[in-house]
Amino acid sequence: SSSSTAKLGETVTFDDSEWIVIEAKDAGKSIKSNSEFNEEEKKSEGRFVQVHYKVTNKGKKEEMLLDRPKIVDDKGREFGPIDMESFYVPAKAKTIGLDTLQPSMPKEYWTVIEVPADAKNLKFQVHGFSLLGDKKNVDLGI
């Protein structure tokens, strides 16, 4: 339901974590690498979406995010991060990888997700830490 969809900058709360999508940007049909060792530019028939977000572990123990956030469109299709996404986020920015989230220490991450040209009303799907955790959507305004 649309009432459960958060907006950019709003805190999305789960029992074990809090998420804030700081910004989302349509990066268009091509995206350049941030690495001097990999000059490659990725191209798409669709487009690339770059999302900057923050996660806070509200628990008492360290946690790992096993399932990375996805983008879902108005047709219910789900899209995950591109290959080697760490080369395509801003230089020095972190991707979620196998990071450990310490209790009460917010961490910021970036992701790059490729979506088809016809994908509309994009939402960033975030979730609690457990694999079967609740899922909630943040409207990216893209």
N, CA and C of each residue as an Amber inpcrd file, in Angstrom:
protein
   426
   0.8430000  -1.1850000   0.0000000   0.0000000   0.0000000   0.0000000
   0.8820000   1.2410000   0.0000000   0.3800000   2.3070000  -0.5690000
   1.2080000   3.5050000  -0.7170000   1.5070000   4.1460000   0.6320000
   0.6720000   3.8860000   1.6420000   0.9230000   4.4890000   2.9590000
   2.2050000   3.9430000   3.5800000   2.6410000   2.7530000   3.1440000
   3.8550000   2.1810000   3.7410000   5.1030000   2.5780000   2.9580000
   4.9430000   3.4300000   1.9520000   6.0920000   3.8600000   1.1690000
   6.6640000   5.1460000   1.7490000   7.9440000   5.0910000   2.0990000
   8.6100000   6.2780000   2.6410000   9.1100000   7.1500000   1.4950000
   9.5280000   8.3590000   1.8380000  10.0960000   9.2770000   0.8540000
  11.5850000   9.4420000   1.1320000  12.3000000  10.0250000   0.1650000
  13.7210000  10.3100000   0.3560000  13.9060000  11.1050000   1.6400000
  14.9000000  10.7220000   2.4260000  15.1930000  11.4680000   3.6520000
  14.4000000  11.0340000   4.8620000  13.3550000  10.2330000   4.6650000
  12.5680000   9.7490000   5.8140000  13.2200000   8.4980000   6.3970000
  13.1150000   8.3510000   7.7010000  13.6660000   7.1670000   8.3620000
  12.6770000   6.0130000   8.2410000  13.1820000   4.8680000   7.7720000
  12.3870000   3.6480000   7.6860000  12.8650000   2.7620000   8.8360000
  11.9370000   2.4070000   9.7190000  12.3130000   1.7130000  10.9530000
  11.8530000   0.2680000  10.9540000  12.7660000  -0.6220000  11.3340000
  12.4630000  -2.0300000  11.5850000  12.8210000  -2.3010000  13.0440000
  12.4900000  -3.5030000  13.5390000  12.8390000  -3.8500000  14.9270000
  14.3480000  -3.7650000  15.1420000  15.1220000  -4.1700000  14.1190000
  16.5630000  -4.2990000  14.3080000  17.4040000  -3.2460000  13.5880000
  16.7710000  -2.3970000  12.7810000  17.5610000  -1.4540000  11.9910000
  16.7430000  -0.2390000  11.5810000  17.4710000   0.8040000  11.1810000
  16.8610000   1.9960000  10.5990000  17.5770000   2.3020000   9.3020000
  16.8180000   2.7090000   8.3060000  17.3590000   3.0170000   6.9830000
  16.9000000   4.4100000   6.5890000  17.7920000   5.1620000   5.9490000
  17.4170000   6.4500000   5.3610000  18.0180000   6.4900000   3.9550000
  17.1720000   6.7130000   2.9420000  17.6940000   6.9260000   1.5960000
  17.9930000   8.4150000   1.4840000  19.2750000   8.7400000   1.3590000
  19.7160000  10.1310000   1.3670000  19.4590000  10.7860000   0.0200000
  19.8310000  10.0790000  -1.0510000  19.5570000  10.6220000  -2.3790000
  19.5310000   9.5100000  -3.4030000  18.8560000   9.7800000  -4.5070000
  18.7950000   8.8420000  -5.6210000  18.9210000   9.6620000  -6.8910000
  19.6540000   9.1010000  -7.8470000  19.9320000   9.8610000  -9.0570000
  19.8320000   8.9410000 -10.2590000  19.1520000   9.4160000 -11.2920000
  19.1350000   8.7020000 -12.5650000  20.4400000   9.0370000 -13.2690000
  21.3120000   8.0450000 -13.4040000  22.6360000   8.2930000 -13.9870000
  22.6410000   8.1090000 -15.5020000  21.4790000   7.8280000 -16.0890000
  21.3900000   7.7410000 -17.5420000  21.8410000   6.4080000 -18.1050000
  22.2030000   6.4130000 -19.3940000  22.4870000   5.1770000 -20.1300000
  23.9320000   4.7140000 -20.0160000  24.8050000   5.5490000 -19.4640000
  26.1870000   5.0990000 -19.3110000  26.7380000   5.6290000 -17.9970000
  27.6370000   4.8610000 -17.4240000  28.1950000   5.2360000 -16.1290000
  29.6840000   4.9380000 -16.1670000  30.4630000   5.9030000 -15.7150000
  31.9230000   5.7660000 -15.7910000  32.4690000   5.1650000 -14.5090000
  33.5530000   4.4450000 -14.6510000  34.2340000   3.8670000 -13.4920000
  34.9230000   4.9670000 -12.6880000  35.0290000   4.7570000 -11.3710000
  35.7290000   5.7120000 -10.5040000  37.1790000   5.2920000 -10.3070000
  37.6080000   4.2150000 -10.9560000  38.9200000   3.6210000 -10.6810000
  39.9210000   3.9330000 -11.7730000  41.1410000   4.2740000 -11.3590000
  42.1900000   4.4910000 -12.3590000  42.6440000   3.1680000 -12.9750000
  42.3130000   2.0570000 -12.3360000  42.7410000   0.7440000 -12.8280000
  41.7020000   0.1210000 -13.7500000  40.5100000   0.6640000 -13.7340000
  39.4360000   0.1220000 -14.5550000  38.7410000   1.3110000 -15.2040000
  39.1420000   1.6140000 -16.4320000  38.6220000   2.8140000 -17.1130000
  37.2880000   2.5370000 -17.7820000  36.8070000   1.3360000 -17.6130000
  35.6380000   0.9050000 -18.3620000  34.4110000   1.7560000 -18.0580000
  33.6190000   1.9700000 -19.0850000  32.3370000   2.6550000 -18.9280000
  31.2640000   1.6100000 -19.1880000  30.2820000   1.5230000 -18.3050000
  29.1890000   0.5730000 -18.5360000  28.0930000   1.2990000 -19.3050000
  27.4950000   0.5910000 -20.2580000  26.4000000   1.1660000 -21.0380000
  25.1650000   0.2880000 -20.8490000  24.0070000   0.9000000 -21.0240000
  22.7580000   0.1830000 -20.7990000  21.7280000   0.5520000 -21.8550000
  20.9090000  -0.4210000 -22.2090000  19.7320000  -0.1290000 -23.0330000
  18.7010000   0.6090000 -22.1850000  18.7540000   0.3650000 -20.8860000
  17.8400000   1.0360000 -19.9560000  18.5420000   2.2370000 -19.3540000
  18.6700000   2.2290000 -18.0160000  19.3990000   3.3090000 -17.3470000
  19.9290000   2.8240000 -16.0150000  20.8950000   3.5820000 -15.5160000
  21.4910000   3.2710000 -14.2200000  20.9280000   4.2120000 -13.1740000
  20.6560000   3.6680000 -12.0000000  20.1690000   4.4750000 -10.8820000
  21.1770000   4.3240000  -9.7490000  21.6030000   5.4600000  -9.2220000
  22.5790000   5.4770000  -8.1300000  21.8300000   5.8760000  -6.8620000
  21.9790000   5.0710000  -5.8080000  21.2650000   5.3460000  -4.5570000
  22.2770000   5.4460000  -3.4170000  22.1320000   6.4770000  -2.6150000
  22.9830000   6.7430000  -1.4490000  22.1000000   6.5810000  -0.2200000
  22.4830000   5.6990000   0.6980000  21.6220000   5.4270000   1.8480000
  22.4490000   5.1750000   3.0980000  21.7590000   5.1990000   4.2300000
  22.4100000   5.0180000   5.5290000  21.6460000   3.9500000   6.3020000
  22.4030000   3.0690000   6.9730000  21.8040000   1.9860000   7.7640000
  22.3400000   2.0710000   9.1860000  21.4480000   1.9210000  10.1580000
  21.8520000   1.8600000  11.5650000  21.3580000   0.5520000  12.1650000
  22.2620000  -0.1680000  12.8130000  21.9320000  -1.4000000  13.5200000
  21.4040000  -1.0050000  14.9010000  20.1390000  -1.3060000  15.1770000
  19.5280000  -0.9360000  16.4600000  19.6930000  -2.0160000  17.5210000
  20.3080000  -3.1550000  17.1500000  20.4440000  -4.2590000  18.0930000
  21.6280000  -4.0680000  19.0320000  21.9140000  -5.1130000  19.7940000
  23.0140000  -5.0800000  20.7600000  24.2530000  -5.8190000  20.2500000
  24.1050000  -6.5410000  19.1060000  25.2270000  -7.3060000  18.5510000
  25.4880000  -6.8390000  17.1300000  26.7200000  -7.1230000  16.6340000
  26.9900000  -6.7710000  15.2410000  26.1260000  -7.6290000  14.3210000
  25.8030000  -7.0720000  13.1720000  24.9600000  -7.7600000  12.1900000
  25.6040000  -7.6320000  10.8220000  25.2610000  -8.5600000   9.9360000
  25.6760000  -8.4480000   8.5390000  24.4370000  -8.3950000   7.6780000
  24.4990000  -7.6060000   6.6280000  23.3840000  -7.5660000   5.6840000
  23.6280000  -8.6270000   4.6310000  22.8620000  -9.6920000   4.6770000
  23.0730000 -10.8000000   3.7560000  22.3880000 -10.5380000   2.4230000
  21.3090000  -9.8090000   2.4660000  20.5320000  -9.5680000   1.2620000
  20.5840000  -8.0770000   0.9720000  21.1460000  -7.7030000  -0.1710000
  21.3050000  -6.2810000  -0.4550000  19.9890000  -5.6620000  -0.9020000
  19.8410000  -4.3650000  -0.6740000  18.5960000  -3.7050000  -1.1170000
  18.4490000  -3.7910000  -2.6340000  17.2060000  -3.7270000  -3.0920000
  16.8970000  -3.8190000  -4.5230000  16.0490000  -2.6160000  -4.9190000
  15.8900000  -2.4620000  -6.2280000  14.9020000  -1.5130000  -6.7390000
  13.7370000  -2.3280000  -7.2900000  12.5150000  -1.8990000  -6.9830000
  11.3260000  -2.5120000  -7.5690000  10.6040000  -1.4430000  -8.3820000
  10.0020000  -1.8850000  -9.4990000   9.2830000  -0.9190000 -10.3330000
   7.7770000  -1.1390000 -10.2220000   7.0140000  -0.3490000 -11.0060000
   5.5460000  -0.4060000 -10.9040000   4.9720000  -1.7160000 -11.4290000
   5.7850000  -2.5460000 -12.0940000   5.3170000  -3.8690000 -12.5540000
   5.7060000  -4.9510000 -11.5570000   6.3270000  -4.5610000 -10.4320000
   6.7220000  -5.5420000  -9.4310000   8.0320000  -6.2520000  -9.7500000
   8.7390000  -5.7770000 -10.7880000  10.0340000  -6.3890000 -11.1120000
  11.0800000  -5.9070000 -10.1130000  12.0210000  -6.7980000  -9.7770000
  13.0820000  -6.4670000  -8.8040000  14.4330000  -6.4520000  -9.4940000
  15.2340000  -5.4580000  -9.1750000  16.5540000  -5.2990000  -9.7900000
  17.5960000  -5.1280000  -8.6980000  18.7090000  -5.8680000  -8.8270000
  19.7780000  -5.7850000  -7.8490000  20.9720000  -5.0240000  -8.4010000
  22.0090000  -4.8690000  -7.5840000  23.1860000  -4.0850000  -7.9740000
  23.8930000  -4.6530000  -9.2060000  24.5220000  -3.7710000  -9.9760000
  25.3010000  -4.1890000 -11.1390000  26.5630000  -4.9190000 -10.6850000
  27.1660000  -5.6700000 -11.5910000  28.4490000  -6.3330000 -11.3060000
  29.5090000  -5.2830000 -11.0210000  30.3730000  -5.5790000 -10.0870000
  31.4850000  -4.6910000  -9.7610000  31.0060000  -3.2730000  -9.4300000
  29.8990000  -3.1960000  -8.7090000  29.2990000  -1.8790000  -8.4520000
  30.2540000  -0.9250000  -7.7380000  31.2070000  -1.4660000  -6.9790000
  32.1070000  -0.5740000  -6.2370000  32.9280000   0.3140000  -7.1690000
  33.0940000  -0.0880000  -8.4470000  33.7930000   0.7630000  -9.4110000
  32.9210000   1.9080000  -9.9180000  31.6230000   1.8460000  -9.6770000
  30.7090000   2.7970000 -10.3190000  29.9690000   3.7010000  -9.3290000
  30.3190000   3.6070000  -8.0690000  29.8070000   4.5510000  -7.0830000
  30.8320000   5.6780000  -6.9860000  30.4990000   6.8060000  -6.3520000
  31.4960000   7.8720000  -6.2480000  32.7880000   7.3660000  -5.5910000
  33.9120000   7.9080000  -5.9990000  35.2050000   7.4810000  -5.4580000
  35.1730000   7.5520000  -3.9400000  35.7460000   6.5750000  -3.2860000
  35.8320000   6.4680000  -1.8250000  34.4910000   6.1250000  -1.1530000
  33.4230000   6.0390000  -1.9210000  32.1380000   5.6450000  -1.3340000
  32.1400000   4.1410000  -1.1210000  31.3380000   3.6830000  -0.1620000
  31.2970000   2.2520000   0.1540000  30.0540000   1.6020000  -0.4410000
  30.2310000   0.3470000  -0.8710000  29.0690000  -0.4720000  -1.2190000
  28.8970000  -1.4640000  -0.0700000  27.7460000  -2.0760000   0.0120000
  27.4470000  -2.8370000   1.2210000  28.3080000  -4.0870000   1.3880000
  28.6420000  -4.7810000   0.3070000  29.5170000  -5.9460000   0.4190000
  29.2020000  -6.8230000   1.6140000  30.2350000  -7.2980000   2.2850000
  30.0330000  -8.1490000   3.4580000  30.3890000  -7.3840000   4.7160000
  29.9960000  -6.1280000   4.7590000  30.2900000  -5.2890000   5.9090000
  29.5850000  -5.7620000   7.1590000  30.2280000  -5.5550000   8.2730000
  29.5970000  -5.8020000   9.5670000  29.1140000  -4.4700000  10.1040000
  27.8720000  -4.4630000  10.5560000  27.2960000  -3.2470000  11.1260000
  27.3390000  -3.3600000  12.6480000  28.1160000  -2.4940000  13.2730000
  28.2110000  -2.4880000  14.7340000  26.9540000  -1.8220000  15.3010000
  26.5590000  -2.1940000  16.5390000  25.3630000  -1.5970000  17.1320000
  25.4860000  -0.0750000  17.2290000  24.3820000   0.6090000  16.8820000
  24.2340000   2.0660000  17.0650000  25.2340000   2.9040000  16.2850000
  25.9070000   2.3070000  15.2830000  26.8700000   3.0650000  14.4810000
  26.3420000   3.1750000  13.0500000  25.7630000   4.3150000  12.6830000
  25.2390000   4.4400000  11.3160000  26.3580000   4.3220000  10.2860000
  26.0710000   3.6690000   9.1620000  27.0330000   3.5650000   8.0650000
  26.3470000   3.9860000   6.7820000  27.1020000   4.6910000   5.9430000
  26.5540000   5.1320000   4.6580000  27.0770000   4.2530000   3.5420000
  26.1960000   3.9720000   2.5890000  26.5330000   3.1360000   1.4460000
  25.9650000   3.7350000   0.1630000  26.5090000   3.2780000  -0.9420000
  26.0020000   3.6150000  -2.2740000  25.7620000   2.3110000  -3.0150000
  24.8220000   2.3470000  -3.9460000  24.6520000   1.2290000  -4.8530000
  24.3180000   1.7750000  -6.2300000  24.5820000   0.9700000  -7.2520000
  24.2030000   1.3040000  -8.6210000  23.4040000   0.1240000  -9.1520000
  22.2150000   0.4170000  -9.6400000  21.3040000  -0.6270000 -10.1140000
  20.8550000  -0.2600000 -11.5200000  20.9310000  -1.2350000 -12.4240000
  20.4900000  -1.0230000 -13.8060000  19.0360000  -1.4440000 -13.9180000
  18.2240000  -0.5780000 -14.5280000  16.8020000  -0.8920000 -14.7220000
  16.4580000  -0.7180000 -16.2070000  15.4370000  -1.4280000 -16.6890000
  15.0490000  -1.2720000 -18.0970000  14.4680000   0.1140000 -18.3600000
  14.4550000   0.4890000 -19.6360000  13.9650000   1.8110000 -20.0360000
  12.5050000   2.0160000 -19.6180000  11.7180000   0.9340000 -19.5670000
  10.2880000   1.0940000 -19.2600000   9.9810000   1.0050000 -17.7580000
  11.0190000   0.9300000 -16.9220000  10.7790000   0.8450000 -15.4700000
  10.3700000   2.2210000 -14.9490000   9.2240000   2.2700000 -14.2490000
   8.6930000   3.5440000 -13.7470000   8.3850000   3.4360000 -12.2520000
   8.1930000   4.5910000 -11.6200000   7.8320000   4.6480000 -10.1900000
   8.7690000   3.7790000  -9.3580000  10.0530000   4.0410000  -9.5000000
  11.0500000   3.1910000  -8.8490000  11.0520000   3.3820000  -7.3400000
  11.1290000   2.2410000  -6.6550000  11.1850000   2.2490000  -5.1950000
  12.3980000   1.4310000  -4.7650000  13.0370000   1.8790000  -3.7010000
  14.1980000   1.1880000  -3.1390000  13.6580000   0.3090000  -2.0290000
  13.8800000  -1.0080000  -2.1410000  13.3210000  -1.9370000  -1.1660000
  14.3730000  -2.2480000  -0.1010000  14.0770000  -1.8560000   1.1350000
  14.9800000  -2.1090000   2.2550000  14.3240000  -3.1240000   3.1840000
  15.1090000  -3.6830000   4.1030000  14.5710000  -4.7840000   4.9030000
  15.3110000  -4.8930000   6.2280000  14.6910000  -5.6070000   7.1600000
  15.3520000  -5.9200000   8.4130000  16.5050000  -6.8870000   8.1660000
  17.3170000  -7.1520000   9.1830000  18.5190000  -7.9680000   9.0000000
  18.2430000  -9.4430000   8.7730000  17.2020000  -9.9860000   9.3740000
  16.9940000 -11.4220000   9.1950000  16.5950000 -11.6850000   7.7450000
  16.9290000 -12.8640000   7.2400000  16.6540000 -13.1480000   5.8270000
  15.1680000 -13.0850000   5.5170000  14.3580000 -13.3580000   6.5000000
  12.9120000 -13.2930000   6.2830000  12.3380000 -12.0180000   6.8830000
  13.2020000 -11.0340000   7.0590000  12.7730000  -9.7800000   7.6820000
  11.7430000  -9.0390000   6.8460000  11.0360000  -8.1360000   7.5070000
  10.0750000  -7.2690000   6.8150000  10.7790000  -6.5170000   5.7080000
   9.9990000  -6.1520000   4.6820000  10.5140000  -5.3140000   3.6080000
   9.6670000  -4.0500000   3.5610000  10.3270000  -2.9390000   3.2730000
   9.5960000  -1.6780000   3.0950000  10.1980000  -0.9580000   1.9130000
   9.3980000  -0.0970000   1.2880000   9.8520000   0.6060000   0.0970000
  10.0130000   2.0950000   0.3350000  11.0030000   2.6600000  -0.3430000
  11.2300000   4.1000000  -0.3220000  11.0710000   4.5930000  -1.7600000
  10.1940000   5.5540000  -1.9660000   9.9500000   6.1030000  -3.2870000
  11.1510000   6.9510000  -3.7110000  11.7830000   6.5980000  -4.8300000
  12.9810000   7.3010000  -5.2570000  12.6610000   8.5770000  -6.0500000
  11.4050000   8.7560000  -6.3980000  11.0360000   9.9400000  -7.1710000
  11.6200000   9.9370000  -8.5680000  11.9180000   8.7400000  -9.0830000
  12.5170000   8.6040000 -10.4270000  11.5610000   7.7840000 -11.2970000
